[in-house]
Coordinates of C-alpha atoms in Angstrom, one line a residue:
X1 CA 97.7 123.2 104.1
X2 CA 95.4 120.5 102.7
X3 CA 92.0 121.2 102.0
X4 CA 89.3 118.2 102.2
X5 CA 86.0 118.7 100.0
X6 CA 83.3 116.1 99.9
X7 CA 81.8 115.7 96.1
X8 CA 78.8 113.7 95.6
X9 CA 78.0 112.7 92.0
X10 CA 74.5 111.1 91.8
X11 CA 71.6 109.8 89.4
X12 CA 68.3 109.0 90.0
X13 CA 66.3 105.9 88.8
X14 CA 62.3 106.2 89.2
X15 CA 61.0 103.1 90.4
X16 CA 57.4 104.3 91.2
X17 CA 55.5 107.7 91.6
X18 CA 56.6 107.4 95.3
X19 CA 59.9 106.0 95.7
X20 CA 63.3 106.4 93.8
X21 CA 66.9 105.2 94.3
X22 CA 69.7 107.5 94.2
X23 CA 73.4 106.2 93.6
X24 CA 76.4 108.3 94.8
X25 CA 80.1 108.1 94.4
X26 CA 81.2 110.1 97.5
X27 CA 84.6 111.4 96.9
X28 CA 87.3 113.0 99.0
X29 CA 89.2 115.4 97.3
X30 CA 92.7 116.5 99.0
X31 CA 94.3 119.6 97.4
X32 CA 97.7 119.9 98.3
X33 CA 100.5 122.4 96.5
X34 CA 97.9 122.3 93.6
X35 CA 97.9 118.4 93.1
X36 CA 94.4 116.8 93.2
X37 CA 94.2 113.0 94.0
X38 CA 90.8 111.4 94.5
X39 CA 89.9 108.5 96.2
X40 CA 86.4 107.0 96.4
X41 CA 84.1 104.5 96.9
X42 CA 80.1 103.8 95.7
X43 CA 77.2 104.4 97.9
X44 CA 73.4 103.5 97.5
X45 CA 71.1 105.8 99.1
X46 CA 67.5 105.1 99.2
X47 CA 64.6 107.7 100.1
X48 CA 60.8 107.3 100.8
X49 CA 58.3 109.3 99.0
X50 CA 58.7 112.1 102.0
X51 CA 62.5 112.0 101.1
X52 CA 63.3 110.6 104.2
X53 CA 66.9 108.6 103.7
X54 CA 67.5 105.3 104.7
X55 CA 70.8 104.4 106.1
X56 CA 73.8 104.5 103.3
X57 CA 75.0 101.2 101.8
X58 CA 78.2 100.7 100.4
X59 CA 78.0 98.8 97.1
X60 CA 81.6 99.1 95.9
X61 CA 84.7 100.4 97.8
X62 CA 88.3 100.1 96.3
X63 CA 90.8 98.7 98.8
X64 CA 93.7 101.0 98.3
X65 CA 92.0 104.2 97.8
X66 CA 92.3 103.8 94.1
X67 CA 91.8 107.0 92.1
X68 CA 88.4 107.4 90.2
X69 CA 87.0 109.5 87.6
X70 CA 84.3 111.7 88.3
X71 CA 81.7 109.6 86.0
X72 CA 79.6 106.6 86.0
X73 CA 77.1 104.9 83.5
X74 CA 74.1 103.0 84.1
X75 CA 74.2 99.6 82.4
X76 CA 71.8 100.1 79.5
X77 CA 70.7 96.6 79.1
X78 CA 69.8 95.2 82.8
X79 CA 69.8 98.4 84.5
X80 CA 71.3 96.5 87.6
X81 CA 74.7 97.7 87.4
X82 CA 76.7 100.8 86.7
X83 CA 80.2 101.3 85.1
X84 CA 82.6 102.8 87.3
X85 CA 86.0 104.2 85.4
X86 CA 89.2 104.0 87.4
X87 CA 92.7 105.2 85.8
X88 CA 93.6 102.1 84.2
X89 CA 90.4 99.7 84.3
X90 CA 86.4 99.6 84.3
X91 CA 84.6 98.2 87.1
X92 CA 80.8 96.7 86.6
X93 CA 79.4 97.0 90.0
X94 CA 75.9 96.0 91.0
X95 CA 73.3 98.9 92.2
X96 CA 72.4 96.3 94.8
X97 CA 73.6 93.4 96.5
X98 CA 70.5 91.4 97.1
X99 CA 72.1 88.1 97.4
X100 CA 73.8 88.8 100.5
X101 CA 70.7 88.8 102.5
X102 CA 69.7 85.2 103.7
X103 CA 66.3 85.6 105.2
X104 CA 63.1 87.9 105.1
X105 CA 64.1 90.1 107.9
X106 CA 67.4 90.7 106.6
X107 CA 66.2 91.5 103.2
X108 CA 63.4 93.9 104.4
X109 CA 66.0 95.7 107.0
X110 CA 68.3 96.3 104.2
X111 CA 65.6 98.9 103.2
X112 CA 66.7 98.8 99.6
X113 CA 64.0 99.3 97.1
X114 CA 65.9 97.1 94.6
X115 CA 65.7 94.3 96.7
X116 CA 62.7 92.0 98.2
X117 CA 62.1 88.7 99.1
X118 CA 60.8 86.1 96.5
X119 CA 58.6 83.3 98.0
X120 CA 59.1 81.1 94.8
X121 CA 62.9 81.1 95.3
X122 CA 63.1 81.8 99.1
X123 CA 65.9 84.1 98.3
X124 CA 66.2 88.0 98.3
X125 CA 66.3 88.9 94.8
X126 CA 65.6 91.7 92.4
X127 CA 61.8 92.0 91.5
X128 CA 62.1 90.8 87.6
X129 CA 64.4 87.9 89.0
X130 CA 61.0 86.7 91.2
X131 CA 58.8 85.1 88.2
X132 CA 55.8 84.5 90.2
X133 CA 55.1 87.6 91.6
X134 CA 55.0 86.7 95.5
X135 CA 57.7 89.3 96.0
X136 CA 57.8 91.3 99.2
X137 CA 59.8 94.5 99.5
X138 CA 59.9 97.7 101.7
X139 CA 57.1 100.1 101.9
X140 CA 56.9 103.8 100.5
X141 CA 57.4 105.2 103.8
X142 CA 60.4 104.4 105.9
X143 CA 59.8 102.1 108.7
X144 CA 62.0 100.9 111.5
X145 CA 60.0 97.5 112.0
X146 CA 58.6 94.9 109.4
X147 CA 55.5 94.3 111.8
X148 CA 54.1 96.3 114.5
X149 CA 51.2 96.0 116.7
X150 CA 48.9 98.3 118.8
X151 CA 46.6 97.3 121.7
X152 CA 43.4 99.2 121.8
X153 CA 40.2 99.3 124.2
X154 CA 36.8 100.7 123.0
X155 CA 34.4 102.4 125.1
X156 CA 32.5 99.1 125.5
X157 CA 35.8 97.7 127.2
X158 CA 36.5 95.3 124.1
X159 CA 40.3 94.9 123.9
X160 CA 41.5 94.3 120.3
X161 CA 44.9 93.5 118.8
X162 CA 45.7 95.3 115.6
X163 CA 48.9 93.9 113.5
X164 CA 50.3 96.2 110.7
X165 CA 52.9 94.6 108.2
X166 CA 55.0 97.3 106.7
X167 CA 55.5 95.8 103.4
X168 CA 54.8 96.3 99.6
X169 CA 53.5 93.6 97.6
X170 CA 51.8 93.0 94.2
X171 CA 48.1 92.7 93.6
X172 CA 48.2 88.9 93.6
X173 CA 49.9 88.7 96.9
X174 CA 47.5 91.3 98.7
X175 CA 44.5 89.3 97.6
X176 CA 46.0 86.2 99.4
X177 CA 47.1 87.8 102.2
X178 CA 45.9 85.6 105.5
X179 CA 46.9 86.0 109.3
X180 CA 45.9 83.7 112.2
X181 CA 46.3 84.6 115.8
X182 CA 46.7 81.9 118.5
X183 CA 47.6 81.6 122.0
X184 CA 48.6 78.6 124.5
X185 CA 45.2 79.5 126.4
X186 CA 43.3 78.4 123.3
X187 CA 40.6 80.4 121.8
X188 CA 41.8 84.0 121.3
X189 CA 39.6 85.9 118.7
X190 CA 35.8 86.3 118.5
X191 CA 33.8 87.1 115.5
X192 CA 34.9 86.8 111.9
X193 CA 37.3 89.5 111.0
X194 CA 38.9 88.9 107.6
X195 CA 42.4 90.4 107.3
X196 CA 42.5 93.2 104.6
X197 CA 46.3 94.2 103.7
X198 CA 48.2 95.4 105.2
X199 CA 46.6 94.9 108.4
X200 CA 44.5 92.4 110.5
X201 CA 42.7 92.7 113.6
X202 CA 41.8 90.3 116.5
X203 CA 39.2 91.2 119.0
X204 CA 40.1 89.2 122.2
X205 CA 37.2 87.1 123.7
X206 CA 38.0 88.4 127.2
X207 CA 37.9 91.8 128.2
X208 CA 40.8 91.7 130.6
X209 CA 44.4 90.3 130.2
X210 CA 46.5 88.2 132.4
X211 CA 48.5 90.1 135.1
X212 CA 51.6 88.6 133.6
X213 CA 50.6 89.1 130.1
X214 CA 49.4 86.8 127.2
X215 CA 51.7 85.5 124.6
X216 CA 50.4 85.5 121.1
X217 CA 51.6 83.9 118.0
X218 CA 50.5 85.4 114.7
X219 CA 51.0 83.5 111.5
X220 CA 51.0 85.6 108.2
X221 CA 50.7 84.2 104.8
X222 CA 51.9 86.1 101.8
X223 CA 51.0 83.7 98.7
X224 CA 53.8 81.1 99.4
X225 CA 55.4 83.1 102.0
X226 CA 55.0 82.3 105.5
X227 CA 56.0 84.7 108.5
X228 CA 55.4 84.4 112.3
X229 CA 55.6 87.0 114.8
X230 CA 55.4 86.9 118.5
X231 CA 53.7 89.5 120.5
X232 CA 53.3 90.0 124.1
X233 CA 50.0 91.4 125.2
X234 CA 49.9 93.6 128.6
X235 CA 47.3 95.5 129.9
X236 CA 48.2 98.9 129.4
X237 CA 46.6 100.3 132.7
X238 CA 48.9 98.0 134.5
X239 CA 52.0 99.7 133.3
X240 CA 52.2 102.4 135.7
X241 CA 54.7 104.4 138.3
X242 CA 56.4 107.7 138.3
X243 CA 56.3 109.2 134.8
X244 CA 59.7 109.2 133.3
X245 CA 61.4 108.1 130.1
X246 CA 61.9 104.3 131.2
X247 CA 58.1 104.0 131.8
X248 CA 57.0 105.7 128.5
X249 CA 59.5 103.7 126.5
X250 CA 57.9 100.4 128.2
X251 CA 54.6 101.6 127.4
X252 CA 55.2 102.2 123.7
X253 CA 57.0 99.0 123.1
X254 CA 53.9 97.1 124.6
X255 CA 52.0 98.5 121.9
X256 CA 50.2 101.1 124.2
X257 CA 49.9 104.7 124.0
X258 CA 51.4 107.5 126.3
X259 CA 48.7 110.1 127.7
X260 CA 49.1 112.7 130.3
X261 CA 52.1 111.2 131.9
X262 CA 50.8 107.8 132.1
X263 CA 50.4 104.7 130.0
X264 CA 47.2 104.2 128.4
X265 CA 45.5 102.1 125.4
X266 CA 47.0 102.9 122.0
X267 CA 43.8 104.6 120.7
X268 CA 44.1 107.1 123.5
X269 CA 47.4 108.2 123.7
X270 CA 50.6 108.7 121.6
X271 CA 52.4 105.9 120.0
X272 CA 55.6 107.2 118.8
X273 CA 58.7 106.8 120.7
X274 CA 59.7 110.4 120.3
X275 CA 57.2 111.5 122.9
X276 CA 59.6 109.8 125.7
X277 CA 62.4 112.0 124.9
X278 CA 61.0 115.0 126.7
X279 CA 60.5 113.1 130.2
X280 CA 63.4 112.9 132.6
X281 CA 64.8 109.3 133.5
X282 CA 63.3 109.4 137.0
X283 CA 66.6 108.5 138.5
X284 CA 69.2 110.6 140.2
X285 CA 72.2 110.2 138.1
X286 CA 74.9 112.7 138.0
X287 CA 75.0 114.1 134.4
X288 CA 78.6 112.8 132.6
X289 CA 80.9 114.8 130.6
X290 CA 83.1 113.8 127.7
X291 CA 86.7 115.6 127.4
X292 CA 88.2 113.3 125.0
X293 CA 88.4 109.9 123.2
X294 CA 92.1 108.2 122.3
X295 CA 92.3 107.2 119.5
X296 CA 89.7 109.7 118.2
X297 CA 90.7 108.8 114.2
X298 CA 90.1 105.0 113.2
X299 CA 89.9 103.1 110.1
X300 CA 86.6 101.6 109.2
X301 CA 87.3 98.5 110.9
X302 CA 87.5 100.4 114.3
X303 CA 89.7 99.7 117.1
X304 CA 90.1 98.2 120.5
X305 CA 90.7 99.3 123.7
X306 CA 89.8 103.0 123.2
X307 CA 89.9 105.2 126.3
X308 CA 87.1 107.8 126.8
X309 CA 88.4 110.4 129.4
X310 CA 85.6 112.9 131.1
X311 CA 83.5 113.7 134.6
X312 CA 80.7 111.9 136.4
X313 CA 81.3 108.9 134.5
X314 CA 80.8 106.2 137.2
X315 CA 77.0 105.3 136.1
X316 CA 78.0 105.1 132.4
X317 CA 77.2 101.7 131.0
X318 CA 77.8 101.9 127.4
X319 CA 79.0 104.1 124.7
X320 CA 76.8 105.3 121.7
X321 CA 78.4 105.9 118.2
X322 CA 76.2 107.7 115.7
X323 CA 77.7 107.5 112.3
X324 CA 75.2 108.6 110.1
X325 CA 71.9 110.6 111.0
X326 CA 69.8 107.8 109.3
X327 CA 71.6 104.7 110.5
X328 CA 70.8 103.1 113.6
X329 CA 73.4 103.9 116.4
X330 CA 75.9 101.3 117.4
X331 CA 76.4 100.8 121.1
X332 CA 79.6 99.4 122.7
X333 CA 79.5 98.0 126.4
X334 CA 82.2 99.4 128.9
X335 CA 85.2 97.0 129.8
X336 CA 86.6 99.1 132.4
X337 CA 85.2 102.3 134.3
X338 CA 87.2 104.2 136.8
X339 CA 84.5 107.1 137.1
X340 CA 87.2 109.4 135.0
X341 CA 87.9 107.0 132.2
X342 CA 86.2 104.6 130.5
X343 CA 87.7 101.8 128.2
X344 CA 85.5 100.4 125.1
X345 CA 85.7 99.1 121.5
X346 CA 85.0 101.5 118.8
X347 CA 82.8 99.4 116.1
X348 CA 83.3 99.1 112.6
X349 CA 81.3 101.0 109.5
X350 CA 81.3 101.0 106.1
X351 CA 81.3 104.8 105.2
X352 CA 83.9 107.1 106.0
X353 CA 83.2 110.4 107.8
X354 CA 82.8 111.8 111.3
X355 CA 80.5 109.8 114.0
X356 CA 79.2 111.4 117.0
X357 CA 79.4 109.9 120.4
X358 CA 77.9 110.1 123.6
X359 CA 77.8 107.7 126.9
X360 CA 74.9 106.1 127.9
X361 CA 73.1 105.8 131.6
X362 CA 71.4 102.7 132.8
X363 CA 67.9 104.8 132.1
X364 CA 68.9 104.8 128.4
X365 CA 69.7 108.6 128.0
X366 CA 72.8 109.8 126.2
X367 CA 74.9 112.6 127.4
X368 CA 78.2 114.1 126.3
X369 CA 79.6 115.1 123.0
X370 CA 82.5 114.0 121.1
X371 CA 83.6 113.0 117.8
X372 CA 85.5 110.0 116.2
X373 CA 86.6 110.1 112.7
X374 CA 86.6 107.3 110.3
X375 CA 89.3 107.0 107.3
X376 CA 89.8 104.1 105.0
X377 CA 91.1 100.7 105.9
X378 CA 94.8 100.1 105.5
X379 CA 96.4 98.2 102.5
X380 CA 99.7 97.1 101.8
X381 CA 101.4 97.1 98.4
X382 CA 104.8 95.9 99.0
X383 CA 107.2 94.9 101.8
X384 CA 111.1 95.6 101.8
X385 CA 113.2 93.4 102.0
X386 CA 110.9 90.6 100.3
X387 CA 112.7 87.9 102.4
X388 CA 113.7 86.9 106.0
X389 CA 116.2 84.2 107.2
X390 CA 115.1 81.2 109.1
X391 CA 115.9 82.5 112.6
X392 CA 113.4 85.4 111.9
X393 CA 113.7 89.2 113.7
X394 CA 114.9 90.8 110.3
X395 CA 113.6 94.1 110.0
X396 CA 110.5 94.5 107.3
X397 CA 109.5 97.6 106.1
X398 CA 105.5 97.6 104.5
X399 CA 104.5 100.1 102.3
X400 CA 100.9 101.2 101.5
X401 CA 98.0 103.3 102.8
X402 CA 96.7 104.0 106.2
X403 CA 99.0 101.4 107.8
X404 CA 98.9 103.9 111.1
X405 CA 95.8 101.8 112.0
X406 CA 97.5 98.3 112.0
X407 CA 98.0 96.7 115.3
X408 CA 100.0 93.8 114.5
X409 CA 101.6 91.8 111.8
X410 CA 101.3 88.0 111.4
X411 CA 102.8 85.6 108.9
X412 CA 100.4 82.5 107.6
X413 CA 103.2 80.1 109.1
X414 CA 102.7 81.5 112.6
X415 CA 99.2 83.1 112.7
X416 CA 99.4 83.0 116.7
X417 CA 102.8 85.1 116.8
X418 CA 101.8 89.0 116.3
X419 CA 104.5 91.3 115.6
X420 CA 104.2 94.9 116.9
X421 CA 104.7 97.5 114.4
X422 CA 107.3 99.7 114.6
X423 CA 107.8 103.6 113.5
X424 CA 104.3 103.2 111.7
X425 CA 103.2 106.1 109.8
X426 CA 100.3 106.3 107.2
X427 CA 102.4 105.2 104.2
X428 CA 104.8 102.7 105.8
X429 CA 105.4 100.5 108.8
X430 CA 108.3 98.3 110.0
X431 CA 108.1 95.0 112.2
X432 CA 110.4 92.4 113.0
X433 CA 109.9 88.9 110.8
X434 CA 108.8 85.8 112.8
X435 CA 110.9 82.8 113.2
X436 CA 110.3 79.8 110.8
X437 CA 112.8 77.5 112.6
X438 CA 109.5 75.5 113.8
X439 CA 108.1 75.0 110.0
X440 CA 110.4 72.8 108.3
X441 CA 110.3 72.9 104.4
X442 CA 108.9 76.2 104.4
X443 CA 109.8 78.7 101.5
X444 CA 107.5 81.6 101.8
X445 CA 104.6 82.8 103.9
X446 CA 101.9 85.5 103.5
X447 CA 101.8 88.8 105.2
X448 CA 98.8 89.6 106.9
X449 CA 97.9 93.0 108.8
X450 CA 95.8 92.9 112.1
X451 CA 93.4 95.8 112.4
X452 CA 91.0 95.7 115.3
X453 CA 89.2 92.2 114.9
X454 CA 90.3 92.0 111.2
X455 CA 93.2 90.2 109.6
X456 CA 94.0 91.8 106.0
X457 CA 96.1 89.8 103.4
X458 CA 99.0 91.7 101.8
X459 CA 99.5 91.3 98.4
X460 CA 102.8 90.3 98.9
X461 CA 104.6 87.1 100.1
X462 CA 107.5 86.7 102.4
X463 CA 110.4 84.5 101.3
X464 CA 112.3 82.5 103.8
X465 CA 116.3 81.3 103.4
X466 CA 118.8 79.7 105.4
X467 CA 120.6 81.8 107.7
X468 CA 123.7 83.9 106.5
X469 CA 126.8 81.7 106.8
X470 CA 130.2 83.5 107.4
X471 CA 133.3 81.7 106.3
X472 CA 136.4 83.9 107.1
X473 CA 137.8 87.5 107.8
X474 CA 141.0 89.2 107.5
X475 CA 142.3 92.2 109.4
X476 CA 144.7 94.9 107.8
X477 CA 145.9 97.9 109.9
X478 CA 145.9 101.4 108.3
X479 CA 147.0 104.1 110.1
X480 CA 145.2 104.5 113.4
X481 CA 142.4 101.9 112.1
X482 CA 142.0 98.4 111.5
X483 CA 140.0 97.5 108.3
X484 CA 138.5 94.2 108.4
X485 CA 136.7 92.2 105.6
X486 CA 134.3 89.5 106.2
X487 CA 133.5 86.7 103.8
X488 CA 130.1 85.1 103.6
X489 CA 128.7 82.4 101.2
X490 CA 126.5 83.8 98.4
X491 CA 122.8 83.7 99.1
X492 CA 119.5 85.2 98.3
X493 CA 119.2 87.4 101.5
X494 CA 120.5 90.6 99.8
X495 CA 121.7 91.6 103.3
X496 CA 122.6 95.3 103.8
X497 CA 125.3 97.0 105.8
X498 CA 122.7 98.0 108.2
X499 CA 121.4 94.7 109.2
X500 CA 124.9 93.6 110.7
X501 CA 126.9 94.8 113.8
X502 CA 130.4 93.7 114.1
X503 CA 132.9 93.4 117.1
X504 CA 136.5 92.7 116.9
X505 CA 137.5 90.7 120.4
X506 CA 141.0 90.4 121.6
X507 CA 141.7 89.5 125.3
X508 CA 138.0 89.3 126.1
X509 CA 137.5 92.9 125.2
X510 CA 135.3 94.0 122.1
X511 CA 135.9 96.6 119.8
X512 CA 133.2 98.2 117.5
X513 CA 133.5 97.7 113.8
X514 CA 131.7 100.0 111.8
X515 CA 130.2 98.4 108.8
X516 CA 130.9 100.7 105.8
X517 CA 130.5 98.4 102.3
X518 CA 129.6 95.2 100.8
X519 CA 130.5 93.7 97.9
X520 CA 128.8 90.8 95.8
X521 CA 130.4 87.8 93.6
X522 CA 128.9 84.5 92.2
X523 CA 130.2 82.7 95.1
X524 CA 130.8 84.9 97.9
X525 CA 129.8 88.2 99.5
X526 CA 132.0 90.4 101.6
X527 CA 131.6 92.9 104.1
X528 CA 134.0 95.8 105.0
X529 CA 133.9 97.2 108.5
X530 CA 136.6 99.5 110.2
X531 CA 137.8 99.7 113.9
X532 CA 138.9 103.4 114.7
X533 CA 141.8 103.6 117.0
X534 CA 142.4 100.6 118.3
X535 CA 145.3 99.5 120.5
X536 CA 148.2 97.3 119.2
X537 CA 146.2 94.3 118.8
X538 CA 145.7 91.6 116.4
X539 CA 142.0 90.4 116.3
X540 CA 141.4 86.6 116.2
X541 CA 138.0 86.5 116.9
X542 CA 134.8 88.6 115.4
X543 CA 131.1 88.6 116.8
X544 CA 128.7 89.2 114.3
X545 CA 124.9 90.1 115.0
X546 CA 121.9 90.1 112.6
X547 CA 118.4 90.0 113.5
X548 CA 118.5 88.5 117.3
X549 CA 121.4 86.3 116.7
X550 CA 124.9 86.7 117.1
X551 CA 127.5 84.3 115.8
X552 CA 131.2 84.0 116.3
X553 CA 133.9 83.8 113.6
X554 CA 137.6 82.9 114.3
X555 CA 141.0 83.2 112.3
X556 CA 141.9 79.8 110.9
X557 CA 144.9 78.6 113.1
X558 CA 147.5 76.3 111.9
X559 CA 146.8 72.6 112.3
X560 CA 148.8 69.7 114.3
X561 CA 149.4 67.9 111.0
X562 CA 150.6 71.0 109.3
X563 CA 153.2 71.6 111.7
X564 CA 154.3 68.0 111.6
X565 CA 154.5 68.0 108.1
X566 CA 156.9 71.1 108.3
X567 CA 158.9 69.5 110.9
X568 CA 159.6 66.4 108.7
X569 CA 160.5 68.8 105.8
X570 CA 163.0 70.8 107.3
X571 CA 165.7 67.7 107.5
X572 CA 164.8 67.0 103.9
X573 CA 165.6 70.5 103.0
X574 CA 168.8 70.7 105.0
X575 CA 170.0 67.3 103.5
X576 CA 169.0 68.7 99.8
X577 CA 171.0 72.0 100.8
X578 CA 173.8 70.0 102.2
X579 CA 174.1 67.8 99.2
X580 CA 173.8 70.5 96.7
X581 CA 176.9 72.3 98.5
X582 CA 179.1 69.2 98.5
X583 CA 178.1 68.5 94.9
X584 CA 179.0 71.9 93.8
X585 CA 182.3 71.9 95.9
X586 CA 183.1 68.4 94.0
X587 CA 182.6 69.9 90.7
X588 CA 184.5 73.1 91.7
X589 CA 187.5 71.0 92.7
X590 CA 187.2 68.9 89.5
X591 CA 187.0 72.0 87.2
X592 CA 190.2 73.6 89.0
X593 CA 192.3 70.2 88.4
X594 CA 191.5 70.0 85.0
X595 CA 192.4 73.7 84.2
X596 CA 195.6 73.1 86.0
X597 CA 196.5 70.1 84.0
X598 CA 195.7 72.1 80.6
X599 CA 198.1 74.7 81.8
X600 CA 200.8 72.1 82.3
X601 CA 200.4 70.7 78.8
X602 CA 200.4 74.2 77.3
X603 CA 203.5 74.8 79.0

């Protein structure tokens, strides 16, 4: 049984009496058999003066769920970094990544109290890195928009446009704050209404607005920083119809107010969109239900082609995923809708955890309840074997973490050829290596993992060598079996017995030979296999399969030149034998004669 415990270690940095920043290490502790392993990443969480939290931001995340210690240290010199200790190293991590934001809107939307837009550098920086004090940052109270507007009308019928900037600036910048209103129709504002940061007001010269609205451009200047905002003014009284949530949202977004189930001027009604949530949509939609989502556990990169099953799904136009209560929800369009099933894409996120899911109707309402669990992204540490033959289709095993989420494997020399994983688990997966026959001169290739719409590089390369070359074989009958030894040229492939399949062939019939052992020498490698209970045959041909390739290996036959040589040697051998016989016979006769002669002399 595994128990998951979430631990947060934090410290706060006081930025102002009304704003503070907390840095968290978010750690998952999995306890199993009294063994504790800790994996983590660093999260920044900003809160306003009312302790309303902004969307968390990941500052640092290990790629392989590396172990961390439950302690971190603030850099005492610049206060812009923290030191995160790992088991065998120390990481210096910035408390904010301001440089990643490329314009004013991105810098503000990050809702990071450390980051602001520096006019003199035209970049998002820390405050003390902006020397001219023209630094714009987020306000003390959390806001969803950097600039908002309201359209009001007083008792005399005077229409006014009020623009509010949700920013924090220095005293120097606030004194240089200006704003200018303009419209295609020409003169727009009457009277002299000097702006007072953070707001500027335009009293319209006309007491009525055109039926199709009025497009207004507002130019703001904060010292050296110039901002433009486009606003469309609409007569709030012209926004009418049956009171429902769609009409209410249209009214609020136009800068008007909602009062007594109708749209009114901003100074006469509610201007917060939350008032619209209490209203019905006004359309007769069947309320959808969610039964299940497959898959419901994904990596931080999400996944493609997720399937949601439920009831009354015919009117569903999208799927909303809320990863964190203080983060904007993400919405995925529907790719296919059968009425009982919906196909959609599960988006990526930065933080592990459980996300809430509901389905969207055309009126913007969201119904149903389901969960998706986000876990760490896959990472790979090694692959075995670390080489492949050129023809490809060698079985490779990749080891790492969270490999269950891998949707495909590619090599750098053939990025368009995606190998589907086989037998994947959280710690390992297997796949067949791609061919490199169309990549002459290749010696190695980088392995990549396909996860949703991301391609992740492994920390290992795959070497490519020529295909194995089998030289010869011998077959020996032992009892009721035939043992066959196959010789192969020495190479760097390090083939194993499980990678070979062998059949002995006799009279077009194949006999399976079970590969048992292999031996290695400097010049050759050999494999031994056994054919059990074959008939009385002598194999002259073998079929050898590796990967998806099958090669044949024949026993060498005596050549015609050798037969001719043997035929020529036979008479010579016979002649030599005859000569030796006659010579020995003659010698025997001579010896007999000499013995007889000596005997006569003795007598």
